Amino acid sequence: MICAKNLCKKFGDFTAIEDLSFTVEKSSIYGLVGYNGAGKTTLLKTIAGIYRPDGGKALVDGESIFDNEGMKRRMFFVPDDLYFLPQAGMNRMRNFYRGYYPGWSDKTYRRLVDIFGLDASKKINGFSKGMQRQAALILGLSTRPEYLLLDESFDGLDPAKRALCRQLLVEVMAEKEMCVLISSHNLRELEDLCDHVGFLNDRHIVYDCSLDDMRANKNKFRVAFKEKISEDAFAAIPHKNYTQSGNIASFVADGDAAAIEREIEKLNPALVESMPLTLEEIFLTEMEAKSYDFKGIF
């Protein structure tokens, strides 16, 4: 289990993450979402033991990860800014990691190289960006870690390779009860892959929920009336993102959809529709994305 308790990391006068707490259980794929500069990479590097916390704790199975070599041998971090030994091919990187990680599997390595169709004898710096990400993931999975941290690791992959990576992560998580923590800007991708999600904003985790609970308790409602109605009519229903077009009102509400519909029916609507929000819609709602007026810019 990965656990952050009141975690804080500073760089001089700049605070990247502050009083941040969350938990990632084993046999779980946790998606970390946030705007650029929100602190996702800093958080992952602190969890990986690359950065020393300036406050709070970053714990893996109850142990502090920083300067903990034994725990780091059970974890693999694939950063956004990939690094390989100079002029190294995949086979040289295999030898490098095989000497450090006790769980390394040559069988897994050979099978993954074959599945992805990479030439392990060629220099990695001659690979495309997407091929380098594939190489990093192959090497990471071949260490057979208990904890896998991925920072934008699907960036640059074509749709077929993205689908392959998702399938591999689901399979290895189920088979080895691995704990996977992944950050991505592709919310649609995380929605298909993760069972839990955390939104990082203003240096904190502001939303932390399982995907099942998210789908059950966050809905968008579209309500039509015979005559025009004001937002005040919905005062008894806690809601946000209210919009109205003529006699049709739309809004987002938390809670049991059936119970909310019963409250709406008291207003005698002509039609009520409810639909679960996508992860992207929830992200924009929770982050309170600004609306901009683009008229006249060009």
Coordinates of C-alpha atoms in Angstrom, one line a residue:
M1 CA 0.0 0.0 0.0
I2 CA 1.2 3.5 -0.9
C3 CA 0.2 6.2 1.7
A4 CA 0.9 9.9 1.7
K5 CA 0.3 11.6 5.0
N6 CA 0.3 15.4 5.1
L7 CA 3.0 15.4 2.4
C8 CA 4.8 18.6 1.6
K9 CA 7.6 19.3 -0.9
K10 CA 9.2 22.7 -1.5
F11 CA 11.8 24.0 -3.9
G12 CA 13.2 27.1 -2.2
D13 CA 10.3 29.5 -1.7
F14 CA 8.0 27.5 -4.0
T15 CA 5.7 24.9 -2.5
A16 CA 4.9 22.2 -5.1
I17 CA 2.6 20.0 -2.9
E18 CA 1.3 20.8 0.6
D19 CA -0.5 18.9 3.3
L20 CA -1.4 16.2 0.7
S21 CA -2.8 12.9 1.8
F22 CA -4.1 9.9 -0.1
T23 CA -3.8 6.1 -0.2
V24 CA -3.3 3.6 -3.0
E25 CA -4.3 0.0 -2.2
K26 CA -2.7 -3.1 -3.6
S27 CA -4.3 -4.6 -6.6
S28 CA -5.4 -1.2 -7.7
I29 CA -4.7 1.2 -10.6
Y30 CA -4.9 4.8 -9.3
G31 CA -5.1 7.6 -11.8
L32 CA -3.6 11.0 -10.8
V33 CA -5.1 13.9 -12.7
G34 CA -4.3 17.6 -12.7
Y35 CA -3.5 20.7 -14.7
N36 CA 0.1 21.2 -16.0
G37 CA 2.2 22.4 -13.1
A38 CA -0.3 21.0 -10.5
G39 CA 2.5 18.9 -8.9
K40 CA 1.8 15.5 -10.3
T41 CA 5.5 14.8 -11.2
T42 CA 6.7 16.2 -7.9
L43 CA 4.3 13.9 -6.1
L44 CA 5.4 10.8 -8.1
K45 CA 9.1 11.5 -7.5
T46 CA 8.5 12.0 -3.8
I47 CA 6.5 8.7 -3.6
A48 CA 9.4 7.0 -5.6
G49 CA 11.9 8.3 -3.1
I50 CA 13.7 10.6 -5.5
Y51 CA 12.8 13.7 -3.5
R52 CA 13.0 13.9 0.3
P53 CA 9.7 15.2 1.8
D54 CA 9.9 18.6 3.5
G55 CA 6.9 17.7 5.7
G56 CA 4.6 14.7 6.3
K57 CA 5.4 11.2 5.2
A58 CA 5.6 9.1 2.0
L59 CA 5.1 5.5 3.0
V60 CA 5.1 2.2 1.2
D61 CA 3.9 -0.7 3.2
G62 CA 4.3 1.5 6.3
E63 CA 8.0 2.2 5.6
S64 CA 9.5 5.6 4.6
I65 CA 10.7 5.3 0.9
F66 CA 13.5 7.9 0.9
D67 CA 16.9 6.3 1.3
N68 CA 15.2 2.9 1.6
E69 CA 17.1 0.7 -0.9
G70 CA 15.2 -2.5 0.0
M71 CA 11.8 -0.8 -0.7
K72 CA 13.1 0.8 -3.9
R73 CA 14.0 -2.7 -5.3
R74 CA 10.3 -3.5 -5.1
M75 CA 9.3 -0.4 -7.0
F76 CA 9.8 0.9 -10.6
F77 CA 9.2 4.5 -11.7
V78 CA 8.9 5.4 -15.4
P79 CA 9.3 9.2 -15.5
D80 CA 8.0 11.6 -18.2
D81 CA 11.5 12.7 -18.9
L82 CA 12.9 9.3 -19.8
Y83 CA 16.6 8.4 -19.1
F84 CA 18.7 5.6 -20.5
L85 CA 22.4 5.0 -20.3
P86 CA 24.3 6.9 -23.0
Q87 CA 24.3 4.9 -26.3
A88 CA 22.6 2.0 -24.7
G89 CA 20.4 -0.5 -26.4
M90 CA 17.6 -2.4 -24.6
N91 CA 19.9 -5.4 -23.9
R92 CA 22.4 -3.2 -22.1
M93 CA 19.6 -1.6 -20.1
R94 CA 18.4 -5.2 -19.3
N95 CA 21.8 -6.0 -17.8
F96 CA 21.8 -2.8 -15.8
Y97 CA 18.4 -3.4 -14.2
R98 CA 18.9 -7.2 -13.8
G99 CA 21.8 -6.4 -11.5
Y100 CA 19.6 -4.2 -9.2
Y101 CA 16.1 -5.7 -9.2
P102 CA 15.9 -9.2 -7.6
G103 CA 12.6 -9.9 -9.3
W104 CA 13.9 -9.4 -12.8
S105 CA 12.6 -11.9 -15.4
D106 CA 14.4 -12.6 -18.6
K107 CA 11.4 -14.6 -19.8
T108 CA 9.1 -11.6 -19.3
Y109 CA 11.6 -9.3 -21.0
R110 CA 11.9 -11.5 -24.1
R111 CA 8.2 -11.9 -24.4
L112 CA 7.5 -8.2 -24.1
V113 CA 10.2 -7.2 -26.6
D114 CA 8.6 -9.7 -29.0
I115 CA 5.1 -8.4 -28.4
F116 CA 6.0 -4.8 -28.9
G117 CA 8.2 -5.6 -31.9
L118 CA 11.2 -3.6 -30.8
D119 CA 14.8 -4.3 -31.9
A120 CA 16.6 -4.8 -28.6
S121 CA 20.0 -4.6 -30.2
K122 CA 19.6 -1.1 -31.5
K123 CA 20.4 2.1 -29.5
I124 CA 17.4 3.5 -27.7
N125 CA 18.3 7.1 -28.5
G126 CA 17.6 6.2 -32.2
F127 CA 14.0 5.1 -31.2
S128 CA 11.0 7.4 -31.7
K129 CA 9.5 9.0 -28.6
G130 CA 6.7 6.4 -28.6
M131 CA 9.2 3.5 -29.0
Q132 CA 11.3 4.9 -26.1
R133 CA 8.2 4.9 -23.9
Q134 CA 7.5 1.3 -24.9
A135 CA 11.1 0.3 -24.1
A136 CA 10.8 2.0 -20.6
L137 CA 7.6 0.1 -19.9
I138 CA 9.0 -3.2 -21.0
L139 CA 12.1 -2.7 -18.8
G140 CA 9.9 -1.7 -15.9
L141 CA 7.5 -4.6 -16.1
S142 CA 10.4 -7.0 -16.5
T143 CA 11.6 -6.1 -13.0
R144 CA 8.2 -7.5 -11.9
P145 CA 7.8 -4.7 -9.3
E146 CA 5.2 -4.7 -6.6
Y147 CA 4.7 -1.0 -7.2
L148 CA 4.7 0.7 -10.6
L149 CA 4.7 4.5 -11.0
L150 CA 4.0 5.9 -14.4
D151 CA 4.3 9.6 -15.3
E152 CA 2.5 10.4 -18.6
S153 CA 3.8 7.0 -19.9
F154 CA 1.2 6.7 -22.7
D155 CA 2.2 10.0 -24.2
G156 CA 3.4 9.6 -27.8
L157 CA 2.0 6.1 -28.3
D158 CA -0.2 5.2 -31.2
P159 CA -3.8 3.9 -30.4
A160 CA -2.8 0.3 -30.9
K161 CA 0.1 0.5 -28.5
R162 CA -2.0 2.4 -26.0
A163 CA -4.5 -0.4 -26.0
L164 CA -1.7 -3.0 -25.6
C165 CA -0.3 -1.1 -22.7
R166 CA -3.7 -0.8 -21.0
Q167 CA -4.3 -4.5 -21.4
L168 CA -0.8 -5.4 -20.0
L169 CA -1.3 -3.2 -17.0
V170 CA -4.7 -4.7 -16.2
E171 CA -3.3 -8.3 -16.6
V172 CA -0.2 -7.8 -14.5
M173 CA -2.1 -5.9 -11.8
A174 CA -4.6 -8.8 -11.5
E175 CA -2.0 -11.5 -11.7
K176 CA 0.6 -10.1 -9.3
E177 CA -1.7 -7.8 -7.2
M178 CA 0.5 -4.9 -8.3
C179 CA -0.2 -1.4 -7.1
V180 CA -0.1 1.0 -10.1
L181 CA 0.0 4.8 -9.8
I182 CA -0.3 6.6 -13.1
S183 CA -0.6 10.3 -14.1
S184 CA -2.0 11.3 -17.4
H185 CA -3.6 14.2 -19.3
N186 CA -5.7 11.8 -21.2
L187 CA -8.8 11.5 -19.0
R188 CA -10.6 9.2 -21.4
E189 CA -7.7 6.8 -21.1
L190 CA -7.7 6.8 -17.3
E191 CA -11.4 6.2 -17.2
D192 CA -11.0 3.0 -19.2
L193 CA -8.0 1.9 -17.1
C194 CA -8.2 3.0 -13.5
D195 CA -10.4 1.8 -10.6
H196 CA -9.6 4.9 -8.5
V197 CA -8.8 8.5 -9.3
G198 CA -7.4 11.6 -7.5
F199 CA -7.6 15.2 -8.7
L200 CA -4.6 17.3 -7.8
N201 CA -5.2 21.0 -7.6
D202 CA -3.6 23.9 -5.7
R203 CA -1.0 21.5 -4.2
H204 CA -3.7 19.2 -2.7
I205 CA -5.8 16.2 -3.6
V206 CA -9.2 17.8 -4.0
Y207 CA -11.1 14.8 -5.2
D208 CA -10.4 11.2 -4.3
C209 CA -13.0 8.5 -5.4
S210 CA -13.4 5.1 -6.8
L211 CA -14.7 5.0 -10.4
D212 CA -17.7 3.0 -9.4
D213 CA -18.7 5.6 -6.7
M214 CA -18.1 8.4 -9.2
R215 CA -20.4 6.9 -11.8
A216 CA -23.1 6.2 -9.2
N217 CA -23.1 9.5 -7.4
K218 CA -22.3 12.2 -10.0
N219 CA -24.9 12.8 -12.7
K220 CA -26.0 15.5 -15.2
F221 CA -29.7 16.3 -15.3
R222 CA -31.6 17.8 -18.2
V223 CA -35.1 18.9 -17.3
A224 CA -37.8 20.3 -19.7
F225 CA -40.8 22.3 -18.6
K226 CA -44.0 23.5 -20.3
E227 CA -43.2 27.0 -19.2
K228 CA -40.0 28.9 -18.4
I229 CA -38.6 28.2 -15.0
S230 CA -35.9 30.0 -12.9
E231 CA -32.9 28.4 -11.1
D232 CA -34.5 29.3 -7.8
A233 CA -37.0 26.4 -8.3
F234 CA -34.1 24.0 -7.8
A235 CA -33.1 25.5 -4.4
A236 CA -33.9 22.2 -2.6
I237 CA -31.5 20.3 -4.8
P238 CA -27.8 21.0 -4.2
H239 CA -26.4 21.5 -7.7
K240 CA -23.7 23.2 -9.8
N241 CA -23.0 24.2 -13.4
Y242 CA -26.6 25.3 -14.0
T243 CA -27.4 26.4 -17.5
Q244 CA -30.8 27.1 -19.2
S245 CA -32.0 27.4 -22.7
G246 CA -35.6 28.4 -23.0
N247 CA -37.7 25.9 -21.0
I248 CA -34.8 23.4 -20.6
A249 CA -32.6 23.5 -17.6
S250 CA -29.3 21.5 -17.2
F251 CA -27.2 21.0 -14.1
V252 CA -24.9 18.6 -12.2
A253 CA -25.9 17.1 -8.9
D254 CA -24.2 14.7 -6.4
G255 CA -26.0 11.9 -4.8
D256 CA -28.4 9.1 -5.7
A257 CA -29.9 9.8 -9.1
A258 CA -33.3 8.3 -8.3
A259 CA -33.7 10.4 -5.2
I260 CA -32.7 13.5 -7.1
E261 CA -35.3 12.7 -9.8
R262 CA -38.0 12.3 -7.2
E263 CA -37.2 15.9 -6.0
I264 CA -37.3 17.1 -9.6
E265 CA -40.7 15.5 -10.2
K266 CA -42.2 17.7 -7.5
L267 CA -41.7 20.6 -10.0
N268 CA -44.0 18.9 -12.5
P269 CA -41.5 18.7 -15.4
A270 CA -42.5 17.6 -18.9
L271 CA -39.3 15.5 -19.2
V272 CA -36.4 14.5 -17.0
E273 CA -33.2 12.9 -18.3
S274 CA -30.2 11.9 -16.2
M275 CA -26.8 10.6 -17.3
P276 CA -23.5 9.8 -15.5
L277 CA -20.7 12.2 -16.0
T278 CA -17.5 11.3 -17.8
L279 CA -14.2 11.6 -15.9
E280 CA -13.4 14.7 -18.0
E281 CA -16.7 16.3 -17.1
I282 CA -16.1 15.6 -13.4
F283 CA -12.6 17.0 -13.7
L284 CA -13.9 20.3 -15.2
T285 CA -16.7 20.4 -12.6
E286 CA -14.4 19.8 -9.6
M287 CA -11.7 22.1 -10.8
E288 CA -14.2 24.8 -11.6
A289 CA -12.8 25.4 -15.0
K290 CA -13.1 29.0 -16.1
S291 CA -15.2 30.1 -19.1
Y292 CA -13.6 32.5 -21.5
D293 CA -15.1 34.9 -24.0
F294 CA -13.2 34.4 -27.3
K295 CA -15.2 36.9 -29.3
G296 CA -13.1 39.5 -31.0
I297 CA -9.7 37.9 -30.4
F298 CA -9.1 37.4 -34.1

